[in-house]
JSON list of C-alpha atoms and ligand atoms in Angstrom, two decimals:
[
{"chain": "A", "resi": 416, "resn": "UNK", "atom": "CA", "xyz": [30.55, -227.96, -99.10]},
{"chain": "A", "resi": 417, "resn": "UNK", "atom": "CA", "xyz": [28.22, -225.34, -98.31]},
{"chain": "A", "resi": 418, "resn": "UNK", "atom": "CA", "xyz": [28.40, -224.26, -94.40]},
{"chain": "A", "resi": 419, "resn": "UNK", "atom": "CA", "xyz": [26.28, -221.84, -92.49]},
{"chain": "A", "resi": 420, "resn": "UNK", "atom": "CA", "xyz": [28.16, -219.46, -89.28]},
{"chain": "A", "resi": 421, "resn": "UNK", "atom": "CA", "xyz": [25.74, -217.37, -86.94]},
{"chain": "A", "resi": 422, "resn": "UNK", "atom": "CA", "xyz": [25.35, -216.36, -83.40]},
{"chain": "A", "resi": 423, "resn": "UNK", "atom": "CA", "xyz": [21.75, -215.92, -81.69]},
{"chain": "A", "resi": 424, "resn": "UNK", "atom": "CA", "xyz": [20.68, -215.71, -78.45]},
{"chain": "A", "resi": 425, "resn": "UNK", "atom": "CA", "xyz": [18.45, -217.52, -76.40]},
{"chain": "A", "resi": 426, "resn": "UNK", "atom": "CA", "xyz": [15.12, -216.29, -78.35]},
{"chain": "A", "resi": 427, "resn": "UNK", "atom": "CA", "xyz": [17.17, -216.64, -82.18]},
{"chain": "A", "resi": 428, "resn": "UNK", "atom": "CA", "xyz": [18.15, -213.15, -81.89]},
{"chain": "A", "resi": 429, "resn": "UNK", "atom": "CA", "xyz": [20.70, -212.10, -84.51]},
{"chain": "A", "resi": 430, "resn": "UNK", "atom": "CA", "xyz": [20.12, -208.57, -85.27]},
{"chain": "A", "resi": 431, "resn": "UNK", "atom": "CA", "xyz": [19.53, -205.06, -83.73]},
{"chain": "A", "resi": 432, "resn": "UNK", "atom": "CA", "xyz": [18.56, -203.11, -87.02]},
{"chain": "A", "resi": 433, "resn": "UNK", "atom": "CA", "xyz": [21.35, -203.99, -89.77]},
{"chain": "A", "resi": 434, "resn": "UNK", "atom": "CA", "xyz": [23.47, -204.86, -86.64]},
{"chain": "A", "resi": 435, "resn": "UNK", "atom": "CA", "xyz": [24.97, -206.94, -84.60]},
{"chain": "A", "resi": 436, "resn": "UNK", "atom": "CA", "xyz": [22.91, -206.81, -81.18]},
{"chain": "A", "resi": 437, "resn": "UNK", "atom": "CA", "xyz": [26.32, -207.40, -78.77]},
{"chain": "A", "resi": 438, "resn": "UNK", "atom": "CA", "xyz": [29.46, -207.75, -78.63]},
{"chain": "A", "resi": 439, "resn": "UNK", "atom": "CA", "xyz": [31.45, -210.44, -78.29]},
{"chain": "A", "resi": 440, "resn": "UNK", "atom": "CA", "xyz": [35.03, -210.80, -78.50]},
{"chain": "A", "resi": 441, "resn": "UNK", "atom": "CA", "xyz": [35.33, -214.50, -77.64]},
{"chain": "A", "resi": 442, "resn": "UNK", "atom": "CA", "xyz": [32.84, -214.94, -81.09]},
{"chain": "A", "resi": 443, "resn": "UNK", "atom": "CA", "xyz": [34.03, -212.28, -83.40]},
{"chain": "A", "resi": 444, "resn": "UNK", "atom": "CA", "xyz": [37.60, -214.20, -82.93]},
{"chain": "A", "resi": 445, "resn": "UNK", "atom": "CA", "xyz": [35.80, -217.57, -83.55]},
{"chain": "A", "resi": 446, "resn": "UNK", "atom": "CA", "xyz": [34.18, -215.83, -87.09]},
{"chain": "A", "resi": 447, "resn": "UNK", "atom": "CA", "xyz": [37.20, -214.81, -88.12]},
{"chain": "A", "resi": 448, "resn": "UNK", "atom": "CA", "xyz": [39.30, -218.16, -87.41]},
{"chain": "A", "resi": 449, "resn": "UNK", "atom": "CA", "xyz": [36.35, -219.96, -89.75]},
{"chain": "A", "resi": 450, "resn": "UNK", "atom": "CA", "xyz": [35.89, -217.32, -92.84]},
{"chain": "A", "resi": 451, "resn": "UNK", "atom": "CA", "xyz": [39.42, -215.61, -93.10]},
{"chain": "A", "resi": 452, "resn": "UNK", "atom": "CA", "xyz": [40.34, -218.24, -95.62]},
{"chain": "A", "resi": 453, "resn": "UNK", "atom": "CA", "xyz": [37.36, -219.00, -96.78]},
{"chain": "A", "resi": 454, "resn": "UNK", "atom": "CA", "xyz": [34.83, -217.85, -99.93]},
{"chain": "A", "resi": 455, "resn": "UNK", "atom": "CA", "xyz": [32.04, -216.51, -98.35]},
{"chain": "A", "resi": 456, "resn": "UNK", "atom": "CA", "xyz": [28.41, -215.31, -99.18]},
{"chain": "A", "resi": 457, "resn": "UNK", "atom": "CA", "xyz": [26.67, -212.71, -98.10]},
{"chain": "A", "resi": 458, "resn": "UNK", "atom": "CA", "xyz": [23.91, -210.76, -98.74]},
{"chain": "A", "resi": 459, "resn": "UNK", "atom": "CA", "xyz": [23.24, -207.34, -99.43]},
{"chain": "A", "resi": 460, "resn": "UNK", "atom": "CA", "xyz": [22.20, -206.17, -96.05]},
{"chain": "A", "resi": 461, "resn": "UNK", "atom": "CA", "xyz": [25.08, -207.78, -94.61]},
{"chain": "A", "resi": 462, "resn": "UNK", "atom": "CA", "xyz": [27.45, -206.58, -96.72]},
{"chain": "A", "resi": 463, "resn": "UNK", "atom": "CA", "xyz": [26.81, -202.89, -96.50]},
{"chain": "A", "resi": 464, "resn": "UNK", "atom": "CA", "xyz": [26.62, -203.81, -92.39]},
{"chain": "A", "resi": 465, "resn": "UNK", "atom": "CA", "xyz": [30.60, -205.11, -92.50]},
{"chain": "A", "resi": 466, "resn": "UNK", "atom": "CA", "xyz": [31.28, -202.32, -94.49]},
{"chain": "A", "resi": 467, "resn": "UNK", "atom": "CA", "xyz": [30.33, -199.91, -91.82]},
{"chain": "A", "resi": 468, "resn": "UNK", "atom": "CA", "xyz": [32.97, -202.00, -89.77]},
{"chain": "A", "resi": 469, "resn": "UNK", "atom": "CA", "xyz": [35.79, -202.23, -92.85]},
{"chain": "A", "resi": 470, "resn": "UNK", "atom": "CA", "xyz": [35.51, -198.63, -93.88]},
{"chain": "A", "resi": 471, "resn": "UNK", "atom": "CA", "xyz": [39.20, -198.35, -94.99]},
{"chain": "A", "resi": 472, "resn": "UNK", "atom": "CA", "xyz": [40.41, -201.86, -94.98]},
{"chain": "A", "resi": 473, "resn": "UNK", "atom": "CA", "xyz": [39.89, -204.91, -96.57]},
{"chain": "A", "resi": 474, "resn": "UNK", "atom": "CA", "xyz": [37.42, -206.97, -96.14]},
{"chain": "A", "resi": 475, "resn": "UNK", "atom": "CA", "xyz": [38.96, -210.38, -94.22]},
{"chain": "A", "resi": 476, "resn": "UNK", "atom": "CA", "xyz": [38.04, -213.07, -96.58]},
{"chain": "A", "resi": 477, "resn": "UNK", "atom": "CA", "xyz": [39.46, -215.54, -99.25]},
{"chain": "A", "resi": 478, "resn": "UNK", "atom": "CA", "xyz": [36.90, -214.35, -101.67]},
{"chain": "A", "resi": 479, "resn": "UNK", "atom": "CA", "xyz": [33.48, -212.34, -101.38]},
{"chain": "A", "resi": 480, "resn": "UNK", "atom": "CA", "xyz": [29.75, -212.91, -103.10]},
{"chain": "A", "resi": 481, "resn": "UNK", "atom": "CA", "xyz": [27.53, -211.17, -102.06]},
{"chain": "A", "resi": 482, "resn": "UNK", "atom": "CA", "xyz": [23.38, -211.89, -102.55]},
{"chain": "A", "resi": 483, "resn": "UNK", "atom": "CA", "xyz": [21.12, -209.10, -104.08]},
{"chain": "A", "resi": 484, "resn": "UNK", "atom": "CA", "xyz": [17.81, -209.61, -106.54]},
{"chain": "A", "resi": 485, "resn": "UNK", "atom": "CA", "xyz": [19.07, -205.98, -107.74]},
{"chain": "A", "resi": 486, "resn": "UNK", "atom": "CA", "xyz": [21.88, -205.51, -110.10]},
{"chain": "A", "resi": 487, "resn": "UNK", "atom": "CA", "xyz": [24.51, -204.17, -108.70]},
{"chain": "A", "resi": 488, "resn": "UNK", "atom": "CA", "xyz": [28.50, -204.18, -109.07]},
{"chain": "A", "resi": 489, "resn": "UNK", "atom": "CA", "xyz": [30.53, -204.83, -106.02]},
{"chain": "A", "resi": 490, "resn": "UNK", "atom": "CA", "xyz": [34.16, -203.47, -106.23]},
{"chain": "A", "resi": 491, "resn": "UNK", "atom": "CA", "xyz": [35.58, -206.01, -103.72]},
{"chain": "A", "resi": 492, "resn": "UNK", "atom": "CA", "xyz": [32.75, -209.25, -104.58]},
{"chain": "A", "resi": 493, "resn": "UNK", "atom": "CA", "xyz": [31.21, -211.18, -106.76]},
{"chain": "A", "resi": 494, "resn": "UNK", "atom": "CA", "xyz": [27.21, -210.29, -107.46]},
{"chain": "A", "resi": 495, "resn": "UNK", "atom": "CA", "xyz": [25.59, -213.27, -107.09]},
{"chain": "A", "resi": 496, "resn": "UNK", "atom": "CA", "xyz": [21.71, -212.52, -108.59]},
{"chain": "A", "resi": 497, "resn": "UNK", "atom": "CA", "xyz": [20.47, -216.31, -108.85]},
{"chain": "A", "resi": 498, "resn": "UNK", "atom": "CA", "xyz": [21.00, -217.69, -105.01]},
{"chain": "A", "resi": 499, "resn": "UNK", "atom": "CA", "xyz": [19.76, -220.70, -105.63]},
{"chain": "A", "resi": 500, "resn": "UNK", "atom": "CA", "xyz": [21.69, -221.44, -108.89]},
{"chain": "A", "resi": 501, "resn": "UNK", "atom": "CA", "xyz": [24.46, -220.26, -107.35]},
{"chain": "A", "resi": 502, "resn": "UNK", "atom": "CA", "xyz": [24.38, -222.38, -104.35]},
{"chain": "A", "resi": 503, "resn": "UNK", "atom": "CA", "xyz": [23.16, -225.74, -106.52]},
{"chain": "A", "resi": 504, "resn": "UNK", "atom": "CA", "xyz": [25.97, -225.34, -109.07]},
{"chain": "A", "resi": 505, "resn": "UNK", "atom": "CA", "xyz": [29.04, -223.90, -107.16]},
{"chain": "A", "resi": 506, "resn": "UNK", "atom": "CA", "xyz": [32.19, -226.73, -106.54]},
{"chain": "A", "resi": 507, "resn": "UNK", "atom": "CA", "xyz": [33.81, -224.04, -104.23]},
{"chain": "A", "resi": 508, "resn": "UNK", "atom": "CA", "xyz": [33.56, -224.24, -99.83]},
{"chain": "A", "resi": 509, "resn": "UNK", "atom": "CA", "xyz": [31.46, -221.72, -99.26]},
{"chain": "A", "resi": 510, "resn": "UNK", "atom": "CA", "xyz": [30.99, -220.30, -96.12]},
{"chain": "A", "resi": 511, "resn": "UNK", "atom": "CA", "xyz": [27.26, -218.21, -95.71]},
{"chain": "A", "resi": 512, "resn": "UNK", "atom": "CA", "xyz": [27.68, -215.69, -93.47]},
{"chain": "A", "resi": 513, "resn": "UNK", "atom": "CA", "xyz": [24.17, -214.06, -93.14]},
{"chain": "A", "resi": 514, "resn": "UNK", "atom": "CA", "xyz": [22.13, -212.62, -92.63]},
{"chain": "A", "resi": 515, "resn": "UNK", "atom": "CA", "xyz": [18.27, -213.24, -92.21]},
{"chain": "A", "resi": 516, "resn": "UNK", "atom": "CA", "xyz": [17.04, -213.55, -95.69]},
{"chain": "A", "resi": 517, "resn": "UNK", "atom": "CA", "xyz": [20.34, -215.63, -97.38]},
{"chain": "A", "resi": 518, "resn": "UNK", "atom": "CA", "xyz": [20.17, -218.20, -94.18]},
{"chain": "A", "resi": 519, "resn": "UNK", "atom": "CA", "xyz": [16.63, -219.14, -94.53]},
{"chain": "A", "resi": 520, "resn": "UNK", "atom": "CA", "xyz": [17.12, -219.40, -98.40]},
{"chain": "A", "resi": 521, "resn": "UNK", "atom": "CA", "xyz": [19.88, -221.17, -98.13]},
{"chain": "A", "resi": 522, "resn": "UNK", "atom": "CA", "xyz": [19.65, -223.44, -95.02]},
{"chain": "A", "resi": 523, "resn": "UNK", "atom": "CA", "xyz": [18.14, -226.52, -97.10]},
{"chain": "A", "resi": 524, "resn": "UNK", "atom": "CA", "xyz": [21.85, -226.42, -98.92]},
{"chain": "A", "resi": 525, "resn": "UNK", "atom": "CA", "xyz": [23.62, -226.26, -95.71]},
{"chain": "A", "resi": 526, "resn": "UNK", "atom": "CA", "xyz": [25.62, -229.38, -94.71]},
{"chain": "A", "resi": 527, "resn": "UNK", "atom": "CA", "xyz": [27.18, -227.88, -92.10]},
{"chain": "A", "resi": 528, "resn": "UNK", "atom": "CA", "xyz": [26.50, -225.32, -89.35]},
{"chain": "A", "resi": 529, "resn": "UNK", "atom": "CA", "xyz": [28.34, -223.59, -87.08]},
{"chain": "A", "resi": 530, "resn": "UNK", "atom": "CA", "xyz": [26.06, -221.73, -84.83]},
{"chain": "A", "resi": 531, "resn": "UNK", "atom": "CA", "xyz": [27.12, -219.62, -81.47]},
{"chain": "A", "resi": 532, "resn": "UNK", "atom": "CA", "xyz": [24.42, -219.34, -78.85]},
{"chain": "A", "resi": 533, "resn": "UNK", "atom": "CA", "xyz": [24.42, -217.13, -76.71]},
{"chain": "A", "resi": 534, "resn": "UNK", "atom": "CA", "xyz": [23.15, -217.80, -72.94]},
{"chain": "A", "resi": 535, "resn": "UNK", "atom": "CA", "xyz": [20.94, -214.37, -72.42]},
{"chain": "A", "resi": 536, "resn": "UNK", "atom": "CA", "xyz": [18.50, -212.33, -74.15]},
{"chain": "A", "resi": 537, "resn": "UNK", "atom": "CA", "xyz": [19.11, -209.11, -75.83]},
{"chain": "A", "resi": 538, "resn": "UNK", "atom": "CA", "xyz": [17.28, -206.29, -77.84]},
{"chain": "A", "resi": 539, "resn": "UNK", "atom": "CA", "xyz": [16.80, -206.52, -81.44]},
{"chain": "A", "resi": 540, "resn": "UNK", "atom": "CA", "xyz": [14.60, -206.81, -84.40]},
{"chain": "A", "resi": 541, "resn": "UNK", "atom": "CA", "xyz": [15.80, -209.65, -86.44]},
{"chain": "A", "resi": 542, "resn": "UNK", "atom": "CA", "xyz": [15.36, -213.58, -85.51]},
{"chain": "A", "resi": 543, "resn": "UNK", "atom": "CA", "xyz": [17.05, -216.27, -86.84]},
{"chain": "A", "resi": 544, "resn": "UNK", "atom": "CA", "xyz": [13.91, -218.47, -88.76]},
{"chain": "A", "resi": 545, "resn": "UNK", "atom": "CA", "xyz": [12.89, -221.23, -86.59]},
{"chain": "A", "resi": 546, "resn": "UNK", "atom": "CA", "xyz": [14.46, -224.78, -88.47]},
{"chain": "A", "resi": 547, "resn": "UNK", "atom": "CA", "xyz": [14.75, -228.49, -87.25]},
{"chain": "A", "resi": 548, "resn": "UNK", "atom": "CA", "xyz": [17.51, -228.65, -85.76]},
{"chain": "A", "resi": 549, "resn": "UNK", "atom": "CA", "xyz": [16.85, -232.71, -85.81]},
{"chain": "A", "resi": 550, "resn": "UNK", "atom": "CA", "xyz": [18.00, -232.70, -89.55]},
{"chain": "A", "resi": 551, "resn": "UNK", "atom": "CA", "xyz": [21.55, -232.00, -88.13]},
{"chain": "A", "resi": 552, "resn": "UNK", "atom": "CA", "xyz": [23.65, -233.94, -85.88]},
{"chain": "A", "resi": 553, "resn": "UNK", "atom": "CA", "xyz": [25.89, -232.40, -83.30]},
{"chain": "A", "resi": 554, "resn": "UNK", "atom": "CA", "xyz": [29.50, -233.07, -83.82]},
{"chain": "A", "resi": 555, "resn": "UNK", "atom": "CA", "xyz": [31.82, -230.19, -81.96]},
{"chain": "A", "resi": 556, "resn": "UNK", "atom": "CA", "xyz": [30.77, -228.29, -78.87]},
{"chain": "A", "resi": 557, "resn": "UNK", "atom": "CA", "xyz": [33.06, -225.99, -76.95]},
{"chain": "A", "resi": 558, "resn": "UNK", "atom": "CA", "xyz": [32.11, -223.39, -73.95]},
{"chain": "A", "resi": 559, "resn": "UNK", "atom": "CA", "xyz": [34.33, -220.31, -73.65]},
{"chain": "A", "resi": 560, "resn": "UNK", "atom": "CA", "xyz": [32.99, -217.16, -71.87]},
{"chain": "A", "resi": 561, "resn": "UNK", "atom": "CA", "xyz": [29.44, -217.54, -71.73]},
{"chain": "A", "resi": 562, "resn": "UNK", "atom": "CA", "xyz": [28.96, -218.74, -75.12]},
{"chain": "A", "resi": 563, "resn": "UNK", "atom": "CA", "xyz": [28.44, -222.13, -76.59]},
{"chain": "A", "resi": 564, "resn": "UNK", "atom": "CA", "xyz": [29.90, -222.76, -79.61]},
{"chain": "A", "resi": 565, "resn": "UNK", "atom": "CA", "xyz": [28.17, -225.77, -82.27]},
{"chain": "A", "resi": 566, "resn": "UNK", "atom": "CA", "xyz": [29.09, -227.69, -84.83]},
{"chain": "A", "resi": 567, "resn": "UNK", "atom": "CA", "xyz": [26.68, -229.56, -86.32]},
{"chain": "A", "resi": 568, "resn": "UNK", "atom": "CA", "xyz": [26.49, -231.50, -89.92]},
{"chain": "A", "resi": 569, "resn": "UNK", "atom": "CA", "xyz": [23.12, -232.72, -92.13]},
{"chain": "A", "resi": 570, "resn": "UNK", "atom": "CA", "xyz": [22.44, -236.55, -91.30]},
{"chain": "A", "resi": 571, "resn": "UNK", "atom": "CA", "xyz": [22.25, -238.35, -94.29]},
{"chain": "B", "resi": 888, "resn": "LIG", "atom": "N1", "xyz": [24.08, -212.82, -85.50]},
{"chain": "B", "resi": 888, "resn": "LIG", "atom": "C1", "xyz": [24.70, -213.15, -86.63]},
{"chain": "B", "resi": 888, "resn": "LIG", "atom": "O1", "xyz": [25.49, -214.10, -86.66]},
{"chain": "B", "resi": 888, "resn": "LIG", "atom": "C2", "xyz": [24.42, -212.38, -87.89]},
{"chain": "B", "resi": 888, "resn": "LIG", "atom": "C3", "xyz": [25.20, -212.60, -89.03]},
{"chain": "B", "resi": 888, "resn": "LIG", "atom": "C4", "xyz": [24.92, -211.87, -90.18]},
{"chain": "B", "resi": 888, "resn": "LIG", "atom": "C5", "xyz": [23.90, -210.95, -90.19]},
{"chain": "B", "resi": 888, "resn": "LIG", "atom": "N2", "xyz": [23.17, -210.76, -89.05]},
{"chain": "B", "resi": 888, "resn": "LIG", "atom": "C6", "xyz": [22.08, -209.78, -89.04]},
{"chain": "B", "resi": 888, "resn": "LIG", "atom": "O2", "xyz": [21.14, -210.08, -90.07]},
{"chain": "B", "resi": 888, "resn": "LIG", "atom": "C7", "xyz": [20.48, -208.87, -90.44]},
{"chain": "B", "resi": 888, "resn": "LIG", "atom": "C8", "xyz": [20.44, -208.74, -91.95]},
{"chain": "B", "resi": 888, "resn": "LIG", "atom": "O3", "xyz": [19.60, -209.73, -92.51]},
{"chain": "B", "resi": 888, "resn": "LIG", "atom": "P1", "xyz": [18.60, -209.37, -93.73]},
{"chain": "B", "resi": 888, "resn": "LIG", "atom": "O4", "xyz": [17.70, -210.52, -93.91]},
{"chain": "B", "resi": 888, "resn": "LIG", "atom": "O5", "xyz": [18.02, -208.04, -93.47]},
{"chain": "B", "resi": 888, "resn": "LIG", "atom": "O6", "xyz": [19.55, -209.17, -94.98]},
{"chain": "B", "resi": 888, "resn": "LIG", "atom": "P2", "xyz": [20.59, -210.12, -95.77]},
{"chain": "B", "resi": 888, "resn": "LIG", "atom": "O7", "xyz": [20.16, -211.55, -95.68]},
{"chain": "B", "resi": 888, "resn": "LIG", "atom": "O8", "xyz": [21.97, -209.78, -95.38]},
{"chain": "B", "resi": 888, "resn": "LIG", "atom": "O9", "xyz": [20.44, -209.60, -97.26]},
{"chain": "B", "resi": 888, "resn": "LIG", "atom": "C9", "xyz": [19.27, -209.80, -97.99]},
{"chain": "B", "resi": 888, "resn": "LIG", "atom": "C10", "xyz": [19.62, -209.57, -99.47]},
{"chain": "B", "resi": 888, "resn": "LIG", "atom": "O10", "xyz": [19.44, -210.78, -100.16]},
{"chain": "B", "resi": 888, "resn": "LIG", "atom": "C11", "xyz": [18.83, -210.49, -101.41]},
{"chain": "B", "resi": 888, "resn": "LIG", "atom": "N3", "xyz": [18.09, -211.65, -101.89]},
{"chain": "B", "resi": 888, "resn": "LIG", "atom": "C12", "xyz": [16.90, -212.14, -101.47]},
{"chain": "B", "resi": 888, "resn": "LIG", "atom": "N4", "xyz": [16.55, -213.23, -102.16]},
{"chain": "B", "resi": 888, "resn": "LIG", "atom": "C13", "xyz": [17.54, -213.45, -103.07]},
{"chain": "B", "resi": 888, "resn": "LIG", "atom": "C14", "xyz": [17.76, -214.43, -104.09]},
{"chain": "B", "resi": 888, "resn": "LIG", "atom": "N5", "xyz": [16.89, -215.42, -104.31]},
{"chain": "B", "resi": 888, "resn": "LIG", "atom": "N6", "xyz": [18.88, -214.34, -104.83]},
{"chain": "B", "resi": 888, "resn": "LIG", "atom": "C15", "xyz": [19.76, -213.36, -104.60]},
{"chain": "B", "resi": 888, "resn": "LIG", "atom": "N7", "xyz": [19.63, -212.40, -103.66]},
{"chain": "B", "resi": 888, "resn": "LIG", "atom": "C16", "xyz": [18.53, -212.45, -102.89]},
{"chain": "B", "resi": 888, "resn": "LIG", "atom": "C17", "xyz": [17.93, -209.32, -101.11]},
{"chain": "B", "resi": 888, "resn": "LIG", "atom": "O11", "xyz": [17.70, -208.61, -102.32]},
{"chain": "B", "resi": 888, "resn": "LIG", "atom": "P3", "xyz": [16.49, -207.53, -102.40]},
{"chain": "B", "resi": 888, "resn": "LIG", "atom": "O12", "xyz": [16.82, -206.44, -101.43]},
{"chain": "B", "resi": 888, "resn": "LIG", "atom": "O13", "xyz": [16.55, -207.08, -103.81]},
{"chain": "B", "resi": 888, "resn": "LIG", "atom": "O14", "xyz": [15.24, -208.29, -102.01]},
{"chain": "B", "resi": 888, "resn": "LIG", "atom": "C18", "xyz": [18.75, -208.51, -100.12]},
{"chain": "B", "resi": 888, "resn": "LIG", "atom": "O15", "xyz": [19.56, -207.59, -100.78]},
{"chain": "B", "resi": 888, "resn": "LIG", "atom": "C19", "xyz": [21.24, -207.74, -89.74]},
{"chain": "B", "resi": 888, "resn": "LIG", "atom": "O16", "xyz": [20.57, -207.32, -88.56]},
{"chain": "B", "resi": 888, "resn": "LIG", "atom": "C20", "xyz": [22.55, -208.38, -89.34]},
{"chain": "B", "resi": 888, "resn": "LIG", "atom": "O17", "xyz": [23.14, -207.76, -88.21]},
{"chain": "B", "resi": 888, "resn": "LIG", "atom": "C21", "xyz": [23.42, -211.44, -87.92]}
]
């Protein structure tokens, strides 16, 4: 199954530069209980932002691809050069964890989504690409802290 984990705000913001725009305990502990164990995919952008955050250790996940056009050899991941190959032939859970570019490629894959919103507005430069939402139906919802947190899977 391929899922899909982001938080925006109230406008689809998800980034301030190659950043997160808040922060969030409540949500960062909510990513980490859903990708710890999990494969996950990346890309490029993304990757080089975590590993401003995981300068010495590890990075927290079952197993790491990470998205780039550009060859390029990741000591901790798996290049992944052909998204769409990748996502059309893999038989692993995969778990896409941003950002911009690799979640609107890879949204039409997506059969699940779990998506954090975030009741305010904030500053930043990087919007989640507007989607139907009516594709998906709802199928977990949980408040904690100002933040909703979504579950939502493709109808079929
Ligand atoms: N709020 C959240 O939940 C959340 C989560 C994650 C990230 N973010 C934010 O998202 C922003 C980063 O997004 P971004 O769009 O700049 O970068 P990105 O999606 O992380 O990475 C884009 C990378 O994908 C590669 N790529 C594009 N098309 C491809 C294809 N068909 N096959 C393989 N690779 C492909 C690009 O290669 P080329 O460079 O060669 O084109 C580029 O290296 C940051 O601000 C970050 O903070 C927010």
């Amino acid at each position: 199954m391929i899922s899909m984990i982001w938080a925006m705000d109230e406008n689809w913001l998800i980034g301030k530069d190659n950043l997160l725009p808040w922060h969030y305990p409540t949500d960062l502990a909510y990513f980490k209980n859903h990708t710890k164990n999990q494969a996950v995919l990346m890309g490029d952008m993304t990757y080089q932002s975590l590993k401003t955050y995981y300068v010495t250790k590890p990075l927290p996940f079952k197993k790491v691809y990470v998205a780039n056009i550009e060859d390029k050899e990741y000591t901790d991941g798996y290049h992944v050069k052909d998204l769409f190959e990748f996502l059309k032939s893999t038989e692993e859970d995969i778990m896409i964890i941003g950002g911009k570019t690799i979640y609107q490629l890879a949204l039409p894959y997506a059969n699940r989504l779990y998506i954090t919103y975030v009741l305010k507005t904030h500053e930043g430069n990087v919007y989640f690409p507007k989607f139907d939402l009516a594709d998906f139906k709802l199928i977990d919802k949980t408040i904690e802290d100002g933040l909703i947190f979504a579950v939502y899977e493709r109808k079929s």
